[in-house]
Amino acid sequence: MKFVRTLLLALSLLLITKPVTAWEVTDHSFKCIKHMKQVENFYVDNLLGNLEGTLAVATAGQGVYPEGSVLQLMPNEVMVKRHAGFSPATNDWEFFWIDLTKDGSVIYTRGAVEVNNRLNLNCFGCHVKAKPEFDFVCRKDHGCDPVGIRDGIWTALQNTDPRCPGSDVVSAEDQQALAELGAIVEELTKSQQAPAQ
């Protein structure tokens, strides 16, 4: 009996001093976008191994993504579905802006409602407009504002993810699409710098 009490006390202390923590997302959680599963013009994965569940929602086009789901349209912007209660405002999505090199990813910024991308556009501000049945995921008919970028530009960004083998060889079509994107970014930057009237 004394042994059982000692064992229970030891287990209680272990649980108190070392609580179970949620899984972590680190720089190493992200990989070449082309090594993920493509669904239409975006890519999905699942950091907890439930790729089948993530694919089921992505291919259905609606539903609640399972915990661990990773969604990427652009190589340097990531959505990760966290545990229930992580962020009710974002339906438990965490947004990431990551820096990319051929050697991997480095998380530049992360969070829920406060994360902006490299153009200073707020992730939450776009995704909150998705209809509830789409779990904060923006697609052409999901209620989000159109971004004014054609699919070929997204493809060019995906094809030039520096983490992917062969990304340094850029096709003429991708070069043209990236040039179009450069003009869009320049115009957006100018409009953000213009004084308010």
Short mmCIF file of C-alpha atoms in Angstrom, two decimals:
data_model
loop_
_atom_site.label_atom_id
_atom_site.label_comp_id
_atom_site.label_asym_id
_atom_site.label_seq_id
_atom_site.Cartn_x
_atom_site.Cartn_y
_atom_site.Cartn_z
CA MET A 1 0.00 0.00 0.00
CA LYS A 2 2.85 2.37 0.85
CA PHE A 3 4.36 1.64 -2.58
CA VAL A 4 1.10 2.55 -4.35
CA ARG A 5 0.83 5.82 -2.39
CA THR A 6 4.44 6.69 -3.23
CA LEU A 7 3.86 5.88 -6.87
CA LEU A 8 0.70 8.03 -7.01
CA LEU A 9 2.51 10.90 -5.29
CA ALA A 10 5.41 10.64 -7.76
CA LEU A 11 3.02 10.62 -10.73
CA SER A 12 1.12 13.61 -9.31
CA LEU A 13 4.35 15.57 -8.89
CA LEU A 14 5.41 14.67 -12.42
CA LEU A 15 2.12 15.94 -13.82
CA ILE A 16 2.28 19.12 -11.78
CA THR A 17 5.89 19.95 -12.63
CA LYS A 18 5.77 18.84 -16.24
CA PRO A 19 2.34 19.60 -17.68
CA VAL A 20 1.32 18.22 -21.01
CA THR A 21 1.91 20.96 -23.54
CA ALA A 22 0.40 21.49 -26.95
CA TRP A 23 2.53 20.49 -29.91
CA GLU A 24 4.98 23.07 -31.15
CA VAL A 25 5.34 24.70 -34.54
CA THR A 26 8.96 25.57 -35.34
CA ASP A 27 11.03 26.65 -38.33
CA HIS A 28 11.43 22.95 -39.11
CA SER A 29 7.66 22.37 -39.31
CA PHE A 30 7.53 23.80 -42.83
CA LYS A 31 8.86 22.25 -46.03
CA CYS A 32 9.00 22.79 -49.77
CA ILE A 33 5.45 23.67 -50.81
CA LYS A 34 5.65 21.19 -53.71
CA HIS A 35 6.24 18.35 -51.20
CA MET A 36 2.78 18.95 -49.79
CA LYS A 37 -0.48 17.73 -51.37
CA GLN A 38 -1.97 20.04 -53.99
CA VAL A 39 -5.71 20.78 -53.92
CA GLU A 40 -6.73 23.14 -56.73
CA ASN A 41 -4.25 26.03 -56.52
CA PHE A 42 -3.12 25.59 -52.89
CA TYR A 43 -1.21 23.00 -50.89
CA VAL A 44 -2.06 21.12 -47.68
CA ASP A 45 -0.31 18.99 -45.09
CA ASN A 46 -0.91 17.96 -41.49
CA LEU A 47 1.74 18.35 -38.80
CA LEU A 48 0.07 15.69 -36.63
CA GLY A 49 -0.12 13.07 -39.38
CA ASN A 50 -3.83 13.41 -40.20
CA LEU A 51 -3.27 14.29 -43.86
CA GLU A 52 -6.32 12.22 -44.83
CA GLY A 53 -8.58 14.40 -42.64
CA THR A 54 -7.06 17.60 -43.99
CA LEU A 55 -7.43 16.42 -47.59
CA ALA A 56 -11.04 15.41 -46.98
CA VAL A 57 -12.02 18.96 -45.96
CA ALA A 58 -9.85 20.62 -48.62
CA THR A 59 -11.28 18.52 -51.46
CA ALA A 60 -14.86 18.88 -50.17
CA GLY A 61 -14.31 22.64 -50.21
CA GLN A 62 -15.97 23.12 -46.82
CA GLY A 63 -15.99 21.80 -43.28
CA VAL A 64 -13.78 22.19 -40.23
CA TYR A 65 -10.13 21.33 -40.75
CA PRO A 66 -8.60 18.93 -38.22
CA GLU A 67 -5.95 20.06 -35.77
CA GLY A 68 -2.48 20.11 -37.34
CA SER A 69 -3.74 21.10 -40.79
CA VAL A 70 -1.34 23.26 -42.81
CA LEU A 71 -2.61 25.37 -45.73
CA GLN A 72 -0.43 27.35 -48.12
CA LEU A 73 -1.18 29.28 -51.27
CA MET A 74 2.10 31.18 -51.16
CA PRO A 75 5.34 29.58 -49.95
CA ASN A 76 5.97 32.28 -47.32
CA GLU A 77 2.44 32.54 -45.85
CA VAL A 78 1.08 29.64 -43.81
CA MET A 79 -2.09 28.80 -41.87
CA VAL A 80 -1.85 26.10 -39.20
CA LYS A 81 -4.95 24.75 -37.42
CA ARG A 82 -4.17 24.64 -33.69
CA HIS A 83 -5.96 22.95 -30.79
CA ALA A 84 -9.51 23.90 -29.82
CA GLY A 85 -9.49 27.10 -27.79
CA PHE A 86 -6.18 28.36 -29.21
CA SER A 87 -7.83 31.42 -30.75
CA PRO A 88 -11.63 31.54 -30.95
CA ALA A 89 -11.39 34.74 -33.04
CA THR A 90 -9.53 32.88 -35.82
CA ASN A 91 -11.37 29.59 -35.40
CA ASP A 92 -8.10 28.23 -33.92
CA TRP A 93 -5.93 29.06 -36.94
CA GLU A 94 -2.45 30.43 -36.39
CA PHE A 95 -1.01 32.57 -39.19
CA PHE A 96 2.67 32.60 -40.12
CA TRP A 97 4.83 34.76 -42.32
CA ILE A 98 8.05 32.84 -42.93
CA ASP A 99 11.35 33.73 -44.55
CA LEU A 100 12.59 31.18 -47.07
CA THR A 101 16.02 30.09 -48.29
CA LYS A 102 17.29 26.97 -49.98
CA ASP A 103 18.24 25.77 -46.49
CA GLY A 104 14.71 25.99 -45.06
CA SER A 105 12.26 28.26 -43.31
CA VAL A 106 12.55 30.81 -40.54
CA ILE A 107 9.41 32.07 -38.83
CA TYR A 108 9.40 35.85 -39.17
CA THR A 109 6.10 36.45 -37.38
CA ARG A 110 3.24 34.34 -36.12
CA GLY A 111 -0.01 34.66 -34.22
CA ALA A 112 -3.74 35.05 -34.58
CA VAL A 113 -5.42 38.39 -35.30
CA GLU A 114 -2.24 40.51 -35.20
CA VAL A 115 -0.17 38.98 -38.03
CA ASN A 116 0.52 40.99 -41.19
CA ASN A 117 2.22 39.72 -44.33
CA ARG A 118 5.17 41.38 -46.08
CA LEU A 119 2.81 43.88 -47.72
CA ASN A 120 1.48 44.87 -44.30
CA LEU A 121 -1.89 43.26 -45.05
CA ASN A 122 -3.52 41.61 -42.04
CA CYS A 123 -4.13 37.85 -42.44
CA PHE A 124 -7.13 37.86 -40.10
CA GLY A 125 -8.64 40.85 -41.92
CA CYS A 126 -8.96 38.79 -45.10
CA HIS A 127 -9.78 35.37 -43.65
CA VAL A 128 -12.46 36.58 -41.23
CA LYS A 129 -14.62 37.33 -44.29
CA ALA A 130 -14.82 33.65 -45.25
CA LYS A 131 -18.30 32.23 -44.71
CA PRO A 132 -18.51 30.05 -41.56
CA GLU A 133 -18.84 26.79 -43.47
CA PHE A 134 -15.38 27.36 -44.97
CA ASP A 135 -13.44 27.50 -41.66
CA PHE A 136 -11.59 30.78 -42.37
CA VAL A 137 -10.30 29.51 -45.72
CA CYS A 138 -10.46 31.92 -48.62
CA ARG A 139 -11.21 30.61 -52.08
CA LYS A 140 -12.87 32.39 -54.98
CA ASP A 141 -16.44 31.80 -53.77
CA HIS A 142 -15.93 31.77 -49.99
CA GLY A 143 -16.84 35.38 -49.22
CA CYS A 144 -13.33 36.83 -48.94
CA ASP A 145 -12.32 39.92 -50.88
CA PRO A 146 -10.74 39.12 -54.26
CA VAL A 147 -6.99 39.67 -54.24
CA GLY A 148 -6.61 40.49 -57.93
CA ILE A 149 -3.93 37.93 -58.63
CA ARG A 150 -4.43 35.32 -61.34
CA ASP A 151 -3.70 31.62 -60.74
CA GLY A 152 -0.56 31.69 -62.92
CA ILE A 153 1.07 34.09 -60.48
CA TRP A 154 0.35 31.78 -57.54
CA THR A 155 1.82 28.91 -59.56
CA ALA A 156 4.97 30.93 -60.31
CA LEU A 157 5.43 31.69 -56.60
CA GLN A 158 4.97 28.01 -55.76
CA ASN A 159 7.39 26.92 -58.52
CA THR A 160 10.08 29.27 -57.21
CA ASP A 161 9.92 28.22 -53.54
CA PRO A 162 13.68 28.23 -52.77
CA ARG A 163 13.31 25.18 -50.48
CA CYS A 164 12.32 23.05 -53.49
CA PRO A 165 14.87 21.33 -55.72
CA GLY A 166 15.01 22.95 -59.16
CA SER A 167 13.36 26.18 -58.04
CA ASP A 168 16.30 28.17 -59.38
CA VAL A 169 15.32 27.25 -62.95
CA VAL A 170 12.50 29.65 -63.78
CA SER A 171 10.40 29.14 -66.90
CA ALA A 172 9.57 32.04 -69.23
CA GLU A 173 5.92 31.73 -68.17
CA ASP A 174 6.84 31.98 -64.48
CA GLN A 175 9.18 34.93 -65.20
CA GLN A 176 6.33 36.77 -66.86
CA ALA A 177 3.96 35.99 -63.98
CA LEU A 178 6.51 37.17 -61.40
CA ALA A 179 6.98 40.40 -63.37
CA GLU A 180 3.20 40.92 -63.24
CA LEU A 181 3.31 40.35 -59.49
CA GLY A 182 6.11 42.88 -59.14
CA ALA A 183 3.92 45.51 -60.80
CA ILE A 184 0.97 44.62 -58.53
CA VAL A 185 3.16 44.86 -55.42
CA GLU A 186 4.60 48.19 -56.58
CA GLU A 187 1.11 49.61 -57.13
CA LEU A 188 -0.10 48.32 -53.76
CA THR A 189 2.94 49.79 -52.01
CA LYS A 190 2.33 53.18 -53.65
CA SER A 191 -1.33 53.16 -52.62
CA GLN A 192 -0.38 52.37 -49.01
CA GLN A 193 2.13 55.24 -48.96
CA ALA A 194 -0.25 57.79 -50.52
CA PRO A 195 -1.58 60.34 -48.04
CA ALA A 196 -5.21 59.89 -47.04
CA GLN A 197 -7.57 62.46 -48.51
#
